[in-house]
Amino acid sequence: MPLQNVWLDTMLELKDVRKDFDGLRAVDGVSFGVDEGQIVGLIGPNGSGKSTLLSLIAGTIEPTGGQIFFAGEDITHLPANEIFQRGLVRGFQDPSLFFQMTLLDNTLLPIKNQRGEQARYAPWRRFWQQEEHDHSQKAGNMLEQVGLREHFDKSASDLSGGQMKLLEIARSLMGDPRMLLLDEPAAGVAPKLAHEIFAYIAMLRRDAGVTFLIVEHRLELLFNIVDYVYVMHNGKRLAHGTPDEIIDNDEVREVYFGD
Ligand SMILES: Nc1ncnc2c1ncn2[C@@H]1O[C@H](COP(=O)(O)OP(=O)(O)OP(=O)(O)O)[C@@H](O)[C@H]1O
Ligand SMILES: [Mg+2]
């Protein structure tokens, strides 16, 4: 259910963000906001700048111009790891898993500040044994939530494309993010699993209060769960509105649906 008539704080704000790649303006003066606890969709034709925009927000590439704020702070020029530490976490269009590692190990990877990894604690088991146990339990719970617990000791390479997407979402939750940026979570995923992924996203917003910005071409799935939609075209923000408003928008139909 979309959140309505609830006053929320702005979680993410973009002001006139630009990105040039050798003469190509991939993102051309985009401004928008995402409120805390919202699920916002980012759609647009191939090459319209959606993935580039997610990379700019996550700090994996630097903007040519403009400003990006997260939870009220300017993160425009922060390195990606600092943005991650603040709780803004990005999933990739192709899951960036370690395919030879087990599901459990993949899930445990992103945990911040593990004591056993800090030189001053490493020699003293009692400092990190409990913590390590807690993390394994949490990872087990995450895998349970996405229906992958029974496969915890398999290699990630044994999973289907859809299961890999779910594993990546489970893994990105280990650091307790405040906001997730997801790039086509349902791409190449069988219909049933794709529905499960979107149901899981809706549940995470409801139960854990996670805010989402989701790029997705499968609009029938996306429009079921989003509060608001931004449409990109040629690097610019073409339109914005509720799913119903976007479906009725002639300009969007023309560039996106091709009629
Ligand atoms: N690292 C890069 N170097 C040069 N050009 C790039 C780079 N990354 C993206 N581009 C270009 O920027 C434009 C926007 O690409 P982007 O991947 O952001 O589109 P998209 O909206 O995510 O498309 P899709 O729906 O196909 O995933 C494209 O023309 C692309 O070729
Ligand atoms: Mg893309």
Short mmCIF file of C-alpha atoms and ligand atoms in Angstrom, two decimals:
data_model
loop_
_atom_site.label_atom_id
_atom_site.label_comp_id
_atom_site.label_asym_id
_atom_site.label_seq_id
_atom_site.Cartn_x
_atom_site.Cartn_y
_atom_site.Cartn_z
CA MET A 1 0.00 0.00 0.00
CA PRO A 2 1.43 3.40 -0.91
CA LEU A 3 1.95 5.71 2.02
CA GLN A 4 -0.45 8.61 1.76
CA ASN A 5 -1.07 11.75 3.75
CA VAL A 6 1.92 11.07 5.95
CA TRP A 7 4.52 13.78 6.39
CA LEU A 8 7.96 12.31 5.89
CA ASP A 9 11.51 13.65 5.90
CA THR A 10 13.45 13.83 2.68
CA MET A 11 15.93 10.94 2.63
CA LEU A 12 17.59 11.55 -0.72
CA GLU A 13 17.72 14.77 -2.70
CA LEU A 14 19.32 15.45 -6.08
CA LYS A 15 19.87 19.00 -7.30
CA ASP A 16 20.70 19.59 -10.95
CA VAL A 17 22.94 16.49 -11.16
CA ARG A 18 24.98 16.10 -14.34
CA LYS A 19 27.41 13.50 -15.69
CA ASP A 20 29.44 13.77 -18.88
CA PHE A 21 31.33 10.85 -20.43
CA ASP A 22 33.72 12.18 -23.12
CA GLY A 23 31.27 14.50 -24.79
CA LEU A 24 28.17 12.41 -23.99
CA ARG A 25 25.89 13.95 -21.36
CA ALA A 26 24.52 10.75 -19.77
CA VAL A 27 22.73 12.62 -16.94
CA ASP A 28 21.59 16.14 -17.78
CA GLY A 29 20.48 18.30 -14.86
CA VAL A 30 18.34 15.86 -12.87
CA SER A 31 16.61 17.02 -9.67
CA PHE A 32 14.32 14.95 -7.47
CA GLY A 33 13.65 13.80 -3.93
CA VAL A 34 12.81 10.55 -2.16
CA ASP A 35 11.14 10.73 1.25
CA GLU A 36 11.95 8.42 4.12
CA GLY A 37 10.02 5.15 3.95
CA GLN A 38 8.97 5.63 0.33
CA ILE A 39 9.43 3.22 -2.56
CA VAL A 40 10.19 5.29 -5.64
CA GLY A 41 10.50 3.94 -9.18
CA LEU A 42 12.98 5.25 -11.75
CA ILE A 43 12.04 4.28 -15.29
CA GLY A 44 12.96 5.23 -18.84
CA PRO A 45 14.09 3.74 -22.15
CA ASN A 46 17.44 1.95 -22.54
CA GLY A 47 20.37 4.34 -22.29
CA SER A 48 18.34 7.13 -20.65
CA GLY A 49 20.81 7.40 -17.74
CA LYS A 50 19.15 5.39 -14.96
CA SER A 51 22.09 3.17 -13.98
CA THR A 52 24.46 6.12 -14.30
CA LEU A 53 22.26 8.06 -11.89
CA LEU A 54 22.38 5.20 -9.35
CA SER A 55 26.19 5.11 -9.65
CA LEU A 56 26.35 8.86 -9.04
CA ILE A 57 24.18 8.55 -5.92
CA ALA A 58 26.18 5.59 -4.59
CA GLY A 59 29.46 7.42 -5.23
CA THR A 60 30.97 4.85 -7.60
CA ILE A 61 31.30 7.66 -10.17
CA GLU A 62 31.59 11.40 -9.53
CA PRO A 63 29.12 13.93 -10.92
CA THR A 64 30.28 16.57 -13.38
CA GLY A 65 27.93 19.00 -11.65
CA GLY A 66 25.10 19.35 -9.15
CA GLN A 67 24.61 18.15 -5.60
CA ILE A 68 23.38 15.01 -3.85
CA PHE A 69 22.11 14.98 -0.25
CA PHE A 70 21.43 11.91 1.88
CA ALA A 71 19.66 12.26 5.24
CA GLY A 72 20.28 16.00 5.09
CA GLU A 73 24.03 15.79 4.42
CA ASP A 74 25.91 16.63 1.25
CA ILE A 75 27.39 13.36 -0.08
CA THR A 76 28.17 14.65 -3.59
CA HIS A 77 31.91 14.04 -3.42
CA LEU A 78 32.13 11.35 -0.74
CA PRO A 79 33.83 8.07 -1.66
CA ALA A 80 31.53 5.07 -2.21
CA ASN A 81 32.57 3.28 0.99
CA GLU A 82 31.64 6.31 3.12
CA ILE A 83 28.26 6.54 1.46
CA PHE A 84 27.77 2.82 2.14
CA GLN A 85 28.73 3.31 5.80
CA ARG A 86 26.02 5.97 6.09
CA GLY A 87 23.44 3.39 5.10
CA LEU A 88 22.92 4.15 1.41
CA VAL A 89 23.50 0.85 -0.39
CA ARG A 90 23.36 0.01 -4.07
CA GLY A 91 22.55 -3.29 -5.80
CA PHE A 92 23.86 -3.88 -9.30
CA GLN A 93 22.13 -4.64 -12.60
CA ASP A 94 24.25 -7.82 -12.68
CA PRO A 95 24.61 -9.27 -9.18
CA SER A 96 28.17 -8.69 -7.97
CA LEU A 97 28.43 -11.97 -6.07
CA PHE A 98 31.43 -14.13 -5.32
CA PHE A 99 30.34 -17.14 -7.27
CA GLN A 100 32.77 -19.66 -5.78
CA MET A 101 31.80 -18.73 -2.23
CA THR A 102 28.82 -20.14 -0.35
CA LEU A 103 25.59 -18.21 0.09
CA LEU A 104 26.36 -17.75 3.77
CA ASP A 105 29.83 -16.33 3.10
CA ASN A 106 28.47 -14.04 0.40
CA THR A 107 25.91 -12.72 2.86
CA LEU A 108 28.52 -12.17 5.57
CA LEU A 109 30.88 -10.18 3.34
CA PRO A 110 29.63 -6.60 3.66
CA ILE A 111 29.40 -6.41 7.44
CA LYS A 112 31.01 -3.26 8.71
CA ASN A 113 33.67 -3.03 11.39
CA GLN A 114 33.96 -6.68 12.33
CA ARG A 115 36.10 -6.96 15.44
CA GLY A 116 37.94 -10.06 14.27
CA GLU A 117 39.21 -7.99 11.35
CA GLN A 118 40.67 -5.27 13.52
CA ALA A 119 44.30 -5.92 14.39
CA ARG A 120 43.93 -5.01 18.05
CA TYR A 121 41.12 -7.53 18.63
CA ALA A 122 42.10 -10.32 16.26
CA PRO A 123 44.30 -12.30 18.70
CA TRP A 124 41.58 -12.42 21.39
CA ARG A 125 38.88 -14.76 20.34
CA ARG A 126 36.48 -13.83 23.14
CA PHE A 127 36.22 -10.29 21.71
CA TRP A 128 34.82 -11.41 18.40
CA GLN A 129 33.48 -14.94 18.88
CA GLN A 130 30.06 -13.76 20.06
CA GLU A 131 29.92 -11.09 17.39
CA GLU A 132 30.77 -13.62 14.70
CA HIS A 133 28.07 -15.93 16.02
CA ASP A 134 25.51 -13.09 15.95
CA HIS A 135 26.46 -12.18 12.39
CA SER A 136 26.07 -15.77 11.21
CA GLN A 137 22.65 -15.87 12.81
CA LYS A 138 21.64 -12.63 11.20
CA ALA A 139 22.90 -13.87 7.81
CA GLY A 140 20.88 -17.05 8.33
CA ASN A 141 17.78 -14.96 9.04
CA MET A 142 18.32 -12.86 5.93
CA LEU A 143 18.65 -16.01 3.82
CA GLU A 144 15.52 -17.38 5.47
CA GLN A 145 13.55 -14.27 4.56
CA VAL A 146 14.43 -14.62 0.89
CA GLY A 147 13.76 -18.38 0.95
CA LEU A 148 17.39 -19.40 0.45
CA ARG A 149 18.30 -20.69 3.91
CA GLU A 150 18.25 -24.34 2.90
CA HIS A 151 20.93 -23.57 0.28
CA PHE A 152 23.25 -21.72 2.68
CA ASP A 153 26.26 -23.98 2.02
CA LYS A 154 25.92 -24.11 -1.77
CA SER A 155 28.10 -22.02 -4.05
CA ALA A 156 26.45 -18.85 -5.35
CA SER A 157 27.14 -20.18 -8.87
CA ASP A 158 24.54 -22.95 -8.25
CA LEU A 159 21.70 -20.42 -7.99
CA SER A 160 19.24 -19.36 -10.69
CA GLY A 161 19.36 -15.76 -11.94
CA GLY A 162 16.39 -14.84 -9.74
CA GLN A 163 17.91 -16.45 -6.66
CA MET A 164 21.12 -14.49 -7.27
CA LYS A 165 19.10 -11.26 -7.25
CA LEU A 166 17.49 -12.31 -3.95
CA LEU A 167 20.87 -13.21 -2.49
CA GLU A 168 22.19 -9.82 -3.47
CA ILE A 169 19.28 -8.06 -1.76
CA ALA A 170 19.73 -10.24 1.37
CA ARG A 171 23.41 -9.38 1.37
CA SER A 172 22.85 -5.66 1.01
CA LEU A 173 20.62 -5.79 4.10
CA MET A 174 23.36 -7.12 6.36
CA GLY A 175 24.74 -3.63 6.98
CA ASP A 176 21.29 -2.37 8.12
CA PRO A 177 20.90 0.13 5.26
CA ARG A 178 18.50 3.04 5.56
CA MET A 179 18.06 3.15 1.82
CA LEU A 180 18.56 0.68 -1.03
CA LEU A 181 19.14 1.56 -4.67
CA LEU A 182 18.15 -1.43 -6.82
CA ASP A 183 18.96 -1.73 -10.52
CA GLU A 184 16.46 -3.98 -12.30
CA PRO A 185 15.85 -6.50 -9.50
CA ALA A 186 13.45 -8.47 -11.74
CA ALA A 187 15.48 -8.50 -14.97
CA GLY A 188 15.89 -12.02 -16.34
CA VAL A 189 13.93 -13.49 -13.43
CA ALA A 190 11.09 -16.01 -13.87
CA PRO A 191 7.65 -14.45 -13.17
CA LYS A 192 6.94 -16.22 -9.87
CA LEU A 193 10.28 -15.32 -8.36
CA ALA A 194 10.01 -11.78 -9.72
CA HIS A 195 6.74 -11.39 -7.80
CA GLU A 196 8.45 -12.73 -4.68
CA ILE A 197 11.26 -10.21 -5.03
CA PHE A 198 8.80 -7.33 -5.20
CA ALA A 199 6.72 -8.69 -2.32
CA TYR A 200 9.93 -8.91 -0.31
CA ILE A 201 10.81 -5.29 -1.12
CA ALA A 202 7.34 -4.15 0.00
CA MET A 203 7.75 -6.10 3.22
CA LEU A 204 11.16 -4.55 3.93
CA ARG A 205 9.68 -1.09 3.63
CA ARG A 206 6.74 -2.00 5.85
CA ASP A 207 8.59 -3.94 8.56
CA ALA A 208 12.08 -2.45 8.54
CA GLY A 209 11.29 1.05 7.24
CA VAL A 210 13.85 0.77 4.43
CA THR A 211 13.56 3.46 1.74
CA PHE A 212 13.91 2.33 -1.90
CA LEU A 213 14.81 3.79 -5.27
CA ILE A 214 14.22 1.08 -7.88
CA VAL A 215 15.08 0.99 -11.57
CA GLU A 216 12.90 -1.58 -13.32
CA HIS A 217 11.63 -2.20 -16.84
CA ARG A 218 8.85 -4.55 -15.71
CA LEU A 219 6.34 -1.87 -14.90
CA GLU A 220 3.50 -4.23 -13.99
CA LEU A 221 5.59 -5.36 -11.00
CA LEU A 222 7.07 -1.99 -10.13
CA PHE A 223 3.81 -0.03 -10.27
CA ASN A 224 2.23 -2.41 -7.74
CA ILE A 225 4.51 -1.30 -4.93
CA VAL A 226 5.79 2.22 -5.68
CA ASP A 227 4.46 5.45 -4.17
CA TYR A 228 5.95 7.63 -6.86
CA VAL A 229 7.70 7.39 -10.22
CA TYR A 230 10.35 9.46 -12.01
CA VAL A 231 10.78 9.00 -15.74
CA MET A 232 14.09 9.67 -17.50
CA HIS A 233 14.70 10.28 -21.18
CA ASN A 234 18.02 11.30 -22.78
CA GLY A 235 19.54 11.95 -19.37
CA LYS A 236 16.77 14.33 -18.31
CA ARG A 237 13.81 13.97 -15.99
CA LEU A 238 10.91 13.74 -18.41
CA ALA A 239 8.01 13.27 -16.01
CA HIS A 240 7.08 12.41 -12.45
CA GLY A 241 3.92 11.32 -10.66
CA THR A 242 1.99 8.46 -9.14
CA PRO A 243 1.87 5.22 -11.17
CA ASP A 244 -1.62 6.16 -12.41
CA GLU A 245 -0.46 9.60 -13.51
CA ILE A 246 2.51 8.08 -15.36
CA ILE A 247 0.33 5.54 -17.15
CA ASP A 248 -1.90 8.40 -18.34
CA ASN A 249 0.98 10.68 -19.36
CA ASP A 250 1.08 11.00 -23.18
CA GLU A 251 4.70 12.16 -23.29
CA VAL A 252 5.81 9.13 -21.29
CA ARG A 253 3.77 6.80 -23.47
CA GLU A 254 5.44 8.22 -26.55
CA VAL A 255 9.06 7.80 -25.43
CA TYR A 256 8.70 4.80 -23.18
CA PHE A 257 5.92 2.64 -24.49
CA GLY A 258 6.45 3.74 -28.10
CA ASP A 259 2.90 4.78 -28.92
N1 LIG B 1 31.30 4.45 -18.13
C1 LIG B 1 30.71 4.97 -19.23
N2 LIG B 1 31.46 5.54 -20.20
C2 LIG B 1 30.88 6.08 -21.29
N3 LIG B 1 29.56 6.12 -21.52
C3 LIG B 1 28.76 5.55 -20.58
C4 LIG B 1 29.29 4.96 -19.38
N4 LIG B 1 28.25 4.49 -18.64
C5 LIG B 1 27.13 4.77 -19.33
N5 LIG B 1 27.43 5.40 -20.49
C6 LIG B 1 26.45 5.90 -21.46
O1 LIG B 1 25.53 6.73 -20.79
C7 LIG B 1 24.22 6.55 -21.29
C8 LIG B 1 23.29 6.14 -20.17
O2 LIG B 1 23.61 4.81 -19.77
P1 LIG B 1 22.91 4.07 -18.56
O3 LIG B 1 23.60 2.77 -18.41
O4 LIG B 1 22.88 4.97 -17.40
O5 LIG B 1 21.44 3.86 -19.12
P2 LIG B 1 20.21 3.07 -18.48
O6 LIG B 1 19.08 4.04 -18.44
O7 LIG B 1 20.62 2.40 -17.22
O8 LIG B 1 19.90 1.97 -19.61
P3 LIG B 1 19.38 0.44 -19.47
O9 LIG B 1 17.90 0.56 -19.29
O10 LIG B 1 19.72 -0.14 -20.80
O11 LIG B 1 20.08 -0.22 -18.33
C9 LIG B 1 24.32 5.52 -22.41
O12 LIG B 1 24.42 6.22 -23.64
C10 LIG B 1 25.60 4.79 -22.09
O13 LIG B 1 26.20 4.27 -23.26
MG MG B 2 20.79 0.41 -16.63
#
